[in-house]
Amino acid sequence: MDGRDTDIGSRLRRLREARGISLSALARSAGIGKATLSGLELGTRNPTLETLYSVAGALGVPLTALVLEPGAPPAEAVRVPGAAVTATLLEVFEEPTATFELLRMHVRPGVVQHSPPHAPGVTEHVTVYAGVLRAGPVDAPLVAGPGEHISWQADVPHIYSTVGPDEVLATLLIRSPRPA
Amino acid sequence: MDGRDTDIGSRLRRLREARGISLSALARSAGIGKATLSGLELGTRNPTLETLYSVAGALGVPLTALVLEPGAPPAEAVRVPGAAVTATLLEVFEEPTATFELLRMHVRPGVVQHSPPHAPGVTEHVTVYAGVLRAGPVDAPLVAGPGEHISWQADVPHIYSTVGPDEVLATLLIRSPRPA
DNA sequence: ATGGTTCGTTCCGTAAACGGAACGACCGGG
DNA sequence: CCCGGTCGTTCCGTTTACGGAACGAACCAT
């Protein structure tokens, strides 16, 4: 019953420590008591919605960042039946010279996904979060582990697959130059 | 102060009535009191996280469906007073070994943003969409143009600034290793 | 009419989330 | 050594969210 609260507690503590601010300081800027924040991070409290809004606001994150459910399926998932890759479009940027699509990408192990060539000049940029990804042109694929970033020209046939048994989680950025 | 609660209340009532179930029935299946649910829908209560989980579960919706405004503007921008950088959190990834925060970042020209060091091991990864960005450790900043990607260790003081008169648009990925 | 059912709200005692204060631990500076 | 400061936790009185019960209203069948 308190498992979820503990989840939120540890997630909250990591978010706070990632910013390098103290518990006292965060409590102060959030306008809540240190006891409240401490108990929240330790999972010994069942926070009120108002409290959650306060800390989320002080951290500068949306409330959903604190209450993210691990098992919740992403609503916008684009799933090609039987394919290795599932992608969720995060945002699209329309720039004068190009269009950018930022996606979150899952790659299931054991399958090699072939992708047809895109329009000329299109490049793909992947930042790997988890697992090891092998991706790129079919004749010259690249490999990237957690935290690494790879790019390639996508106007030729290219592939996505995992290296090893683990699922790959990454962000995929597709840059499509605007036809002049 | 209760504006947000009212928001959740009316959204909850809509979700319930869309399913054609009564307040009493939902309270029963959620295992909470009718008084609690009534007050929640009317916006006269400040619900506990546990209560929200119960209701969301009984409705068969993720918790974010109650908390997130579907048509809400991306009003999560984090603005440091008088600073050059405005960032919007796109997503948070919780991995066994690290936490990733993916942000969309704007950098205004003409100002140099100084950022204090983060926790040890934190790295930042930027993919530039538009403009030219100069960022990284204060003593060794990196430069990236559109489509380019740079990374650096963020556990030392670092800066963000533009090169040239144009605003910079980029994605910022912050990787915070989980303390072992 | 009348009894039985369910509706959503309000009342109320209890459990617990809240903030302030005190605590020991830790850290430079004098 | 001994401060003054900050750290995160714990203690404690106050506030309040909780569920059970009671309420009036609406509805239906007899």
Tab-separated table of C-alpha atoms (C1' of nucleotides) in Angstrom:
chain	number	residue	atom	x	y	z
A	1	MET	CA	0.000	0.000	0.000
A	2	ASP	CA	2.850	2.366	0.706
A	3	GLY	CA	4.871	1.014	-2.179
A	4	ARG	CA	3.738	3.770	-4.448
A	5	ASP	CA	4.385	6.404	-1.864
A	6	THR	CA	7.866	5.063	-1.423
A	7	ASP	CA	8.281	5.258	-5.167
A	8	ILE	CA	7.347	8.881	-5.137
A	9	GLY	CA	9.579	9.488	-2.176
A	10	SER	CA	12.701	8.101	-3.767
A	11	ARG	CA	11.924	9.731	-7.089
A	12	LEU	CA	11.431	13.029	-5.334
A	13	ARG	CA	14.681	12.691	-3.464
A	14	ARG	CA	16.590	11.937	-6.636
A	15	LEU	CA	15.062	14.916	-8.409
A	16	ARG	CA	16.009	17.128	-5.506
A	17	GLU	CA	19.558	15.822	-5.200
A	18	ALA	CA	20.042	16.024	-8.944
A	19	ARG	CA	19.515	19.755	-8.537
A	20	GLY	CA	21.966	19.881	-5.691
A	21	ILE	CA	19.598	21.604	-3.293
A	22	SER	CA	19.027	20.649	0.300
A	23	LEU	CA	15.856	19.357	1.839
A	24	SER	CA	15.605	22.447	3.966
A	25	ALA	CA	15.993	24.752	0.993
A	26	LEU	CA	13.418	22.927	-1.083
A	27	ALA	CA	10.943	22.918	1.780
A	28	ARG	CA	11.485	26.623	2.214
A	29	SER	CA	11.005	27.476	-1.445
A	30	ALA	CA	7.981	25.208	-1.654
A	31	GLY	CA	6.446	26.837	1.379
A	32	ILE	CA	5.998	23.598	3.277
A	33	GLY	CA	7.480	22.261	6.478
A	34	LYS	CA	10.725	20.368	6.547
A	35	ALA	CA	8.977	17.614	8.455
A	36	THR	CA	6.496	17.255	5.632
A	37	LEU	CA	9.139	17.029	2.941
A	38	SER	CA	11.303	14.693	4.963
A	39	GLY	CA	8.406	12.341	5.636
A	40	LEU	CA	7.402	12.541	2.007
A	41	GLU	CA	10.823	11.515	0.781
A	42	LEU	CA	11.048	8.759	3.364
A	43	GLY	CA	7.651	7.447	2.349
A	44	THR	CA	6.183	7.762	5.807
A	45	ARG	CA	3.510	10.200	4.730
A	46	ASN	CA	0.556	10.115	2.427
A	47	PRO	CA	0.836	13.517	0.858
A	48	THR	CA	-2.001	15.848	0.024
A	49	LEU	CA	-2.546	17.037	-3.506
A	50	GLU	CA	-1.770	20.558	-2.380
A	51	THR	CA	1.543	19.408	-0.959
A	52	LEU	CA	2.405	17.618	-4.180
A	53	TYR	CA	1.660	20.724	-6.204
A	54	SER	CA	3.887	22.778	-3.951
A	55	VAL	CA	6.922	20.539	-4.255
A	56	ALA	CA	6.424	19.938	-7.969
A	57	GLY	CA	6.217	23.655	-8.523
A	58	ALA	CA	9.305	24.319	-6.476
A	59	LEU	CA	11.211	21.673	-8.409
A	60	GLY	CA	9.984	23.088	-11.672
A	61	VAL	CA	8.557	19.796	-12.839
A	62	PRO	CA	5.006	18.918	-13.825
A	63	LEU	CA	3.082	17.050	-11.217
A	64	THR	CA	3.013	14.044	-13.499
A	65	ALA	CA	6.771	13.736	-13.135
A	66	LEU	CA	6.222	12.818	-9.504
A	67	VAL	CA	3.280	10.515	-9.902
A	68	LEU	CA	4.398	8.729	-13.038
A	69	GLU	CA	3.152	5.178	-12.982
A	70	PRO	CA	5.762	2.731	-14.203
A	71	GLY	CA	3.255	0.399	-15.840
A	72	ALA	CA	1.206	3.072	-17.533
A	73	PRO	CA	1.318	2.726	-21.302
A	74	PRO	CA	2.189	5.862	-23.227
A	75	ALA	CA	-0.948	7.155	-24.849
A	76	GLU	CA	0.568	8.123	-28.179
A	77	ALA	CA	2.479	4.956	-28.872
A	78	VAL	CA	2.846	4.189	-32.542
A	79	ARG	CA	3.028	0.457	-32.792
A	80	VAL	CA	3.718	-1.310	-36.055
A	81	PRO	CA	2.418	-4.857	-35.644
A	82	GLY	CA	5.174	-7.342	-35.127
A	83	ALA	CA	7.853	-4.702	-35.265
A	84	ALA	CA	10.781	-4.221	-32.925
A	85	VAL	CA	10.369	-0.488	-32.510
A	86	THR	CA	7.668	1.411	-30.645
A	87	ALA	CA	7.925	5.160	-30.740
A	88	THR	CA	6.094	7.998	-29.028
A	89	LEU	CA	6.165	11.439	-30.560
A	90	LEU	CA	7.200	13.945	-27.923
A	91	GLU	CA	7.283	17.120	-29.903
A	92	VAL	CA	7.595	18.582	-33.381
A	93	PHE	CA	9.618	21.670	-34.136
A	94	GLU	CA	8.960	23.573	-37.307
A	95	GLU	CA	12.007	25.601	-38.134
A	96	PRO	CA	12.631	27.720	-41.205
A	97	THR	CA	15.091	25.251	-42.649
A	98	ALA	CA	13.971	21.960	-41.242
A	99	THR	CA	11.396	20.007	-39.303
A	100	PHE	CA	12.428	18.185	-36.146
A	101	GLU	CA	10.514	15.319	-34.646
A	102	LEU	CA	11.509	14.267	-31.173
A	103	LEU	CA	10.439	10.782	-30.228
A	104	ARG	CA	10.869	8.425	-27.367
A	105	MET	CA	11.746	5.002	-28.700
A	106	HIS	CA	11.556	1.461	-27.392
A	107	VAL	CA	13.362	-1.348	-29.161
A	108	ARG	CA	12.535	-4.899	-28.206
A	109	PRO	CA	15.363	-7.417	-28.209
A	110	GLY	CA	15.643	-10.307	-30.605
A	111	VAL	CA	14.233	-8.574	-33.657
A	112	VAL	CA	15.893	-6.446	-36.316
A	113	GLN	CA	13.736	-3.603	-37.544
A	114	HIS	CA	14.290	-2.519	-41.128
A	115	SER	CA	13.264	0.998	-42.026
A	116	PRO	CA	12.880	2.212	-45.607
A	117	PRO	CA	14.890	5.249	-46.690
A	118	HIS	CA	13.498	8.643	-45.845
A	119	ALA	CA	13.616	11.739	-47.996
A	120	PRO	CA	17.043	13.029	-49.033
A	121	GLY	CA	18.884	14.936	-46.356
A	122	VAL	CA	16.982	13.464	-43.436
A	123	THR	CA	19.185	12.670	-40.460
A	124	GLU	CA	18.380	10.695	-37.348
A	125	HIS	CA	19.867	11.336	-33.915
A	126	VAL	CA	19.516	8.890	-31.086
A	127	THR	CA	20.377	9.311	-27.427
A	128	VAL	CA	20.331	5.989	-25.620
A	129	TYR	CA	18.992	5.820	-22.078
A	130	ALA	CA	19.031	2.110	-21.382
A	131	GLY	CA	20.303	-0.974	-23.123
A	132	VAL	CA	22.660	-1.084	-26.090
A	133	LEU	CA	21.381	-0.048	-29.488
A	134	ARG	CA	22.696	-0.979	-32.912
A	135	ALA	CA	21.247	1.348	-35.498
A	136	GLY	CA	22.055	3.185	-38.685
A	137	PRO	CA	22.566	2.348	-42.354
A	138	VAL	CA	22.281	-1.363	-43.071
A	139	ASP	CA	25.838	-1.511	-44.343
A	140	ALA	CA	27.376	0.568	-41.556
A	141	PRO	CA	25.356	0.385	-38.347
A	142	LEU	CA	26.486	2.230	-35.237
A	143	VAL	CA	26.397	1.076	-31.632
A	144	ALA	CA	25.504	3.174	-28.606
A	145	GLY	CA	25.172	2.360	-24.913
A	146	PRO	CA	23.435	4.245	-22.120
A	147	GLY	CA	24.124	7.962	-22.257
A	148	GLU	CA	25.667	7.808	-25.713
A	149	HIS	CA	24.444	9.582	-28.794
A	150	ILE	CA	24.663	8.523	-32.428
A	151	SER	CA	23.524	10.071	-35.693
A	152	TRP	CA	23.294	8.947	-39.285
A	153	GLN	CA	21.859	9.801	-42.662
A	154	ALA	CA	18.417	8.286	-42.969
A	155	ASP	CA	17.942	8.637	-46.712
A	156	VAL	CA	19.136	5.071	-47.172
A	157	PRO	CA	17.662	1.873	-45.746
A	158	HIS	CA	18.531	1.609	-42.069
A	159	ILE	CA	17.946	-0.705	-39.176
A	160	TYR	CA	17.284	-0.738	-35.452
A	161	SER	CA	18.122	-3.621	-33.166
A	162	THR	CA	19.335	-4.262	-29.684
A	163	VAL	CA	22.704	-5.607	-28.682
A	164	GLY	CA	22.227	-8.131	-25.938
A	165	PRO	CA	19.050	-9.277	-24.264
A	166	ASP	CA	17.881	-5.967	-22.826
A	167	GLU	CA	15.254	-3.680	-24.239
A	168	VAL	CA	16.572	-0.362	-25.493
A	169	LEU	CA	15.071	2.925	-24.389
A	170	ALA	CA	16.165	6.007	-26.271
A	171	THR	CA	15.139	9.324	-27.728
A	172	LEU	CA	15.040	9.601	-31.478
A	173	LEU	CA	15.359	12.928	-33.173
A	174	ILE	CA	14.497	13.066	-36.859
A	175	ARG	CA	15.646	16.105	-38.775
A	176	SER	CA	13.966	16.627	-42.117
A	177	PRO	CA	15.340	19.524	-44.159
A	178	ARG	CA	12.636	21.650	-45.668
A	179	PRO	CA	12.513	21.271	-49.446
A	180	ALA	CA	13.608	24.583	-50.900
B	1	MET	CA	-6.026	28.244	-4.115
B	2	ASP	CA	-8.819	25.771	-4.717
B	3	GLY	CA	-8.831	26.366	-8.437
B	4	ARG	CA	-6.822	23.275	-9.084
B	5	ASP	CA	-8.921	21.170	-6.792
B	6	THR	CA	-12.037	22.338	-8.541
B	7	ASP	CA	-10.419	21.399	-11.799
B	8	ILE	CA	-9.840	17.896	-10.601
B	9	GLY	CA	-13.286	17.751	-9.096
B	10	SER	CA	-15.140	18.624	-12.271
B	11	ARG	CA	-12.907	16.384	-14.336
B	12	LEU	CA	-13.559	13.541	-11.967
B	13	ARG	CA	-17.281	14.084	-12.054
B	14	ARG	CA	-17.240	14.111	-15.834
B	15	LEU	CA	-15.281	10.880	-15.949
B	16	ARG	CA	-17.664	9.242	-13.546
B	17	GLU	CA	-20.837	10.390	-15.287
B	18	ALA	CA	-19.407	9.440	-18.654
B	19	ARG	CA	-19.328	5.900	-17.304
B	20	GLY	CA	-22.872	6.184	-16.080
B	21	ILE	CA	-22.063	5.107	-12.540
B	22	SER	CA	-23.272	6.770	-9.404
B	23	LEU	CA	-21.181	8.505	-6.814
B	24	SER	CA	-22.132	5.876	-4.282
B	25	ALA	CA	-21.145	3.032	-6.574
B	26	LEU	CA	-17.798	4.572	-7.432
B	27	ALA	CA	-17.055	5.246	-3.800
B	28	ARG	CA	-17.901	1.656	-2.968
B	29	SER	CA	-15.748	0.148	-5.701
B	30	ALA	CA	-12.905	2.478	-4.861
B	31	GLY	CA	-13.112	1.538	-1.215
B	32	ILE	CA	-13.499	5.100	-0.010
B	33	GLY	CA	-16.288	6.941	1.737
B	34	LYS	CA	-19.053	8.649	-0.138
B	35	ALA	CA	-18.338	11.786	1.823
B	36	THR	CA	-14.781	11.749	0.571
B	37	LEU	CA	-15.757	11.338	-3.050
B	38	SER	CA	-18.510	13.914	-2.810
B	39	GLY	CA	-16.218	16.469	-1.274
B	40	LEU	CA	-13.586	15.646	-3.856
B	41	GLU	CA	-15.921	16.264	-6.758
B	42	LEU	CA	-17.230	19.446	-5.192
B	43	GLY	CA	-13.723	20.703	-4.661
B	44	THR	CA	-14.150	21.147	-0.932
B	45	ARG	CA	-11.421	18.657	-0.070
B	46	ASN	CA	-7.713	18.469	-0.595
B	47	PRO	CA	-7.344	14.801	-1.440
B	48	THR	CA	-4.600	12.515	-0.318
B	49	LEU	CA	-2.438	10.712	-2.837
B	50	GLU	CA	-3.819	7.418	-1.598
B	51	THR	CA	-7.354	8.633	-2.231
B	52	LEU	CA	-6.449	9.741	-5.726
B	53	TYR	CA	-4.923	6.352	-6.484
B	54	SER	CA	-8.043	4.605	-5.272
B	55	VAL	CA	-10.355	6.687	-7.406
B	56	ALA	CA	-8.158	6.507	-10.497
B	57	GLY	CA	-7.888	2.762	-10.124
B	58	ALA	CA	-11.648	2.338	-9.751
B	59	LEU	CA	-12.211	4.444	-12.836
B	60	GLY	CA	-9.614	2.467	-14.729
B	61	VAL	CA	-7.642	5.515	-15.681
B	62	PRO	CA	-4.039	6.420	-14.936
B	63	LEU	CA	-3.585	8.892	-12.152
B	64	THR	CA	-2.321	11.396	-14.663
B	65	ALA	CA	-5.782	11.474	-16.240
B	66	LEU	CA	-7.087	13.134	-13.088
B	67	VAL	CA	-4.170	15.435	-12.606
B	68	LEU	CA	-3.226	16.324	-16.148
B	69	GLU	CA	-5.145	18.848	-18.159
B	70	PRO	CA	-5.552	17.434	-21.664
B	71	GLY	CA	-5.744	20.757	-23.455
B	72	ALA	CA	-3.419	22.575	-21.134
B	73	PRO	CA	-0.812	24.854	-22.624
B	74	PRO	CA	2.788	23.820	-22.030
B	75	ALA	CA	2.918	26.059	-19.000
B	76	GLU	CA	5.612	24.115	-17.231
B	77	ALA	CA	8.357	26.470	-18.234
B	78	VAL	CA	10.981	26.918	-15.584
B	79	ARG	CA	12.236	30.417	-15.596
B	80	VAL	CA	15.156	31.348	-13.444
B	81	PRO	CA	14.754	35.038	-12.637
B	82	GLY	CA	16.715	37.209	-14.990
B	83	ALA	CA	18.329	34.231	-16.635
B	84	ALA	CA	19.040	33.433	-20.242
B	85	VAL	CA	17.668	29.905	-20.160
B	86	THR	CA	14.048	28.781	-20.137
B	87	ALA	CA	13.473	25.047	-20.006
B	88	THR	CA	10.413	22.830	-20.242
B	89	LEU	CA	10.536	19.332	-18.870
B	90	LEU	CA	9.402	16.874	-21.530
B	91	GLU	CA	9.821	13.627	-19.706
B	92	VAL	CA	11.537	11.919	-16.816
B	93	PHE	CA	13.020	8.468	-17.165
B	94	GLU	CA	13.657	6.401	-14.092
B	95	GLU	CA	16.255	3.770	-14.832
B	96	PRO	CA	17.923	1.388	-12.419
B	97	THR	CA	21.228	3.197	-12.631
B	98	ALA	CA	20.254	6.756	-13.361
B	99	THR	CA	17.539	9.340	-13.710
B	100	PHE	CA	17.122	11.126	-17.032
B	101	GLU	CA	15.369	14.415	-17.440
B	102	LEU	CA	14.612	15.437	-20.978
B	103	LEU	CA	13.973	19.127	-21.442
B	104	ARG	CA	13.327	21.496	-24.239
B	105	MET	CA	15.524	24.528	-23.800
B	106	HIS	CA	15.441	28.114	-25.010
B	107	VAL	CA	18.478	30.321	-24.664
B	108	ARG	CA	18.071	34.030	-25.211
B	109	PRO	CA	20.893	35.856	-26.897
B	110	GLY	CA	23.048	38.453	-25.230
B	111	VAL	CA	23.156	36.881	-21.783
B	112	VAL	CA	25.460	34.289	-20.299
B	113	GLN	CA	23.724	31.917	-17.948
B	114	HIS	CA	25.823	30.519	-15.132
B	115	SER	CA	24.639	27.271	-13.575
B	116	PRO	CA	25.948	25.955	-10.269
B	117	PRO	CA	27.467	22.465	-10.202
B	118	HIS	CA	25.102	19.537	-9.922
B	119	ALA	CA	25.704	16.377	-7.964
B	120	PRO	CA	28.792	14.315	-8.850
B	121	GLY	CA	28.442	12.225	-11.984
B	122	VAL	CA	25.670	14.279	-13.529
B	123	THR	CA	26.111	14.776	-17.254
B	124	GLU	CA	24.236	17.058	-19.609
B	125	HIS	CA	23.542	16.314	-23.262
B	126	VAL	CA	22.293	18.951	-25.632
B	127	THR	CA	20.983	18.572	-29.151
B	128	VAL	CA	20.692	21.902	-30.881
B	129	TYR	CA	17.761	22.566	-33.193
B	130	ALA	CA	18.205	26.201	-34.034
B	131	GLY	CA	20.836	28.829	-33.429
B	132	VAL	CA	24.356	28.258	-32.203
B	133	LEU	CA	24.896	27.302	-28.595
B	134	ARG	CA	27.957	27.727	-26.476
B	135	ALA	CA	27.669	25.595	-23.349
B	136	GLY	CA	29.620	23.412	-20.976
B	137	PRO	CA	32.146	23.903	-18.172
B	138	VAL	CA	33.088	27.524	-17.635
B	139	ASP	CA	36.717	26.857	-18.493
B	140	ALA	CA	36.020	24.658	-21.520
B	141	PRO	CA	32.707	25.467	-23.165
B	142	LEU	CA	31.608	23.629	-26.288
B	143	VAL	CA	29.890	24.998	-29.349
B	144	ALA	CA	27.105	23.340	-31.304
B	145	GLY	CA	25.053	24.419	-34.292
B	146	PRO	CA	21.736	23.127	-35.622
B	147	GLY	CA	21.574	19.335	-35.591
B	148	GLU	CA	24.716	18.976	-33.517
B	149	HIS	CA	24.984	17.334	-30.153
B	150	ILE	CA	27.304	18.109	-27.254
B	151	SER	CA	27.771	16.659	-23.781
B	152	TRP	CA	29.708	17.556	-20.660
B	153	GLN	CA	30.093	16.809	-16.997
B	154	ALA	CA	27.724	18.992	-15.010
B	155	ASP	CA	29.241	18.541	-11.567
B	156	VAL	CA	31.252	21.704	-12.061
B	157	PRO	CA	30.016	25.224	-12.719
B	158	HIS	CA	28.845	25.506	-16.307
B	159	ILE	CA	27.371	28.083	-18.614
B	160	TYR	CA	24.881	28.499	-21.405
B	161	SER	CA	24.967	31.240	-23.968
B	162	THR	CA	24.241	31.838	-27.594
B	163	VAL	CA	26.743	32.500	-30.334
B	164	GLY	CA	25.447	35.227	-32.539
B	165	PRO	CA	22.180	37.159	-32.300
B	166	ASP	CA	19.748	34.271	-32.699
B	167	GLU	CA	17.885	32.513	-29.947
B	168	VAL	CA	18.920	28.914	-29.404
B	169	LEU	CA	16.390	26.092	-29.329
B	170	ALA	CA	17.634	22.746	-28.123
B	171	THR	CA	16.853	19.655	-26.124
B	172	LEU	CA	18.672	19.188	-22.875
B	173	LEU	CA	19.102	15.781	-21.396
B	174	ILE	CA	20.274	15.594	-17.804
B	175	ARG	CA	21.579	12.272	-16.624
B	176	SER	CA	21.837	11.841	-12.855
B	177	PRO	CA	23.451	8.584	-11.782
B	178	ARG	CA	21.686	6.872	-8.970
B	179	PRO	CA	23.794	7.013	-5.804
B	180	ALA	CA	24.972	3.434	-5.277
C	1	DA	C1'	-50.525	6.570	0.133
C	2	DT	C1'	-46.555	3.700	1.703
C	3	DG	C1'	-42.702	1.106	2.135
C	4	DG	C1'	-38.241	0.166	-0.091
C	5	DT	C1'	-34.515	1.572	-2.760
C	6	DT	C1'	-30.886	4.629	-4.313
C	7	DC	C1'	-29.349	9.144	-5.089
C	8	DG	C1'	-25.811	13.009	-3.413
C	9	DT	C1'	-24.913	15.988	0.608
C	10	DT	C1'	-23.932	17.032	5.440
C	11	DC	C1'	-22.667	15.907	10.225
C	12	DC	C1'	-19.274	14.077	13.314
C	13	DG	C1'	-15.596	11.417	15.848
C	14	DT	C1'	-11.227	9.564	14.622
C	15	DA	C1'	-6.967	9.078	12.301
C	16	DA	C1'	-3.346	11.341	10.268
C	17	DA	C1'	-1.038	15.117	7.493
C	18	DC	C1'	0.415	19.503	8.497
C	19	DG	C1'	4.112	23.227	10.141
C	20	DG	C1'	7.010	24.852	14.026
C	21	DA	C1'	10.390	23.684	17.187
C	22	DA	C1'	13.864	20.917	19.069
C	23	DC	C1'	17.233	17.414	18.265
C	24	DG	C1'	21.972	15.356	17.239
C	25	DA	C1'	25.312	15.281	13.479
C	26	DC	C1'	28.292	17.570	10.627
C	27	DC	C1'	31.174	21.246	8.896
C	28	DG	C1'	34.488	25.305	8.397
C	29	DG	C1'	36.420	29.606	10.993
C	30	DG	C1'	38.235	31.905	14.761
D	1	DC	C1'	38.504	23.705	21.374
D	2	DC	C1'	34.282	26.026	20.561
D	3	DC	C1'	31.427	28.396	18.180
D	4	DG	C1'	27.589	29.693	14.490
D	5	DG	C1'	25.632	27.717	10.621
D	6	DT	C1'	23.200	24.097	8.027
D	7	DC	C1'	22.036	19.463	7.399
D	8	DG	C1'	18.012	15.800	7.816
D	9	DT	C1'	15.124	13.570	11.353
D	10	DT	C1'	11.948	13.365	15.183
D	11	DC	C1'	8.642	15.258	18.447
D	12	DC	C1'	4.335	17.532	19.234
D	13	DG	C1'	0.120	20.419	19.123
D	14	DT	C1'	-3.030	21.941	15.543
D	15	DT	C1'	-5.516	21.332	11.523
D	16	DT	C1'	-7.997	18.615	8.462
D	17	DA	C1'	-9.011	14.563	5.430
D	18	DC	C1'	-10.988	10.360	6.393
D	19	DG	C1'	-15.194	6.865	6.595
D	20	DG	C1'	-19.658	5.746	8.911
D	21	DA	C1'	-24.043	7.365	9.790
D	22	DA	C1'	-27.868	10.257	9.216
D	23	DC	C1'	-30.302	13.281	6.193
D	24	DG	C1'	-33.819	14.945	2.601
D	25	DA	C1'	-35.035	14.181	-2.172
D	26	DA	C1'	-36.338	11.475	-5.988
D	27	DC	C1'	-38.088	7.383	-7.937
D	28	DC	C1'	-40.716	3.043	-8.515
D	29	DA	C1'	-43.905	-0.709	-7.393
D	30	DT	C1'	-47.518	-2.202	-4.976
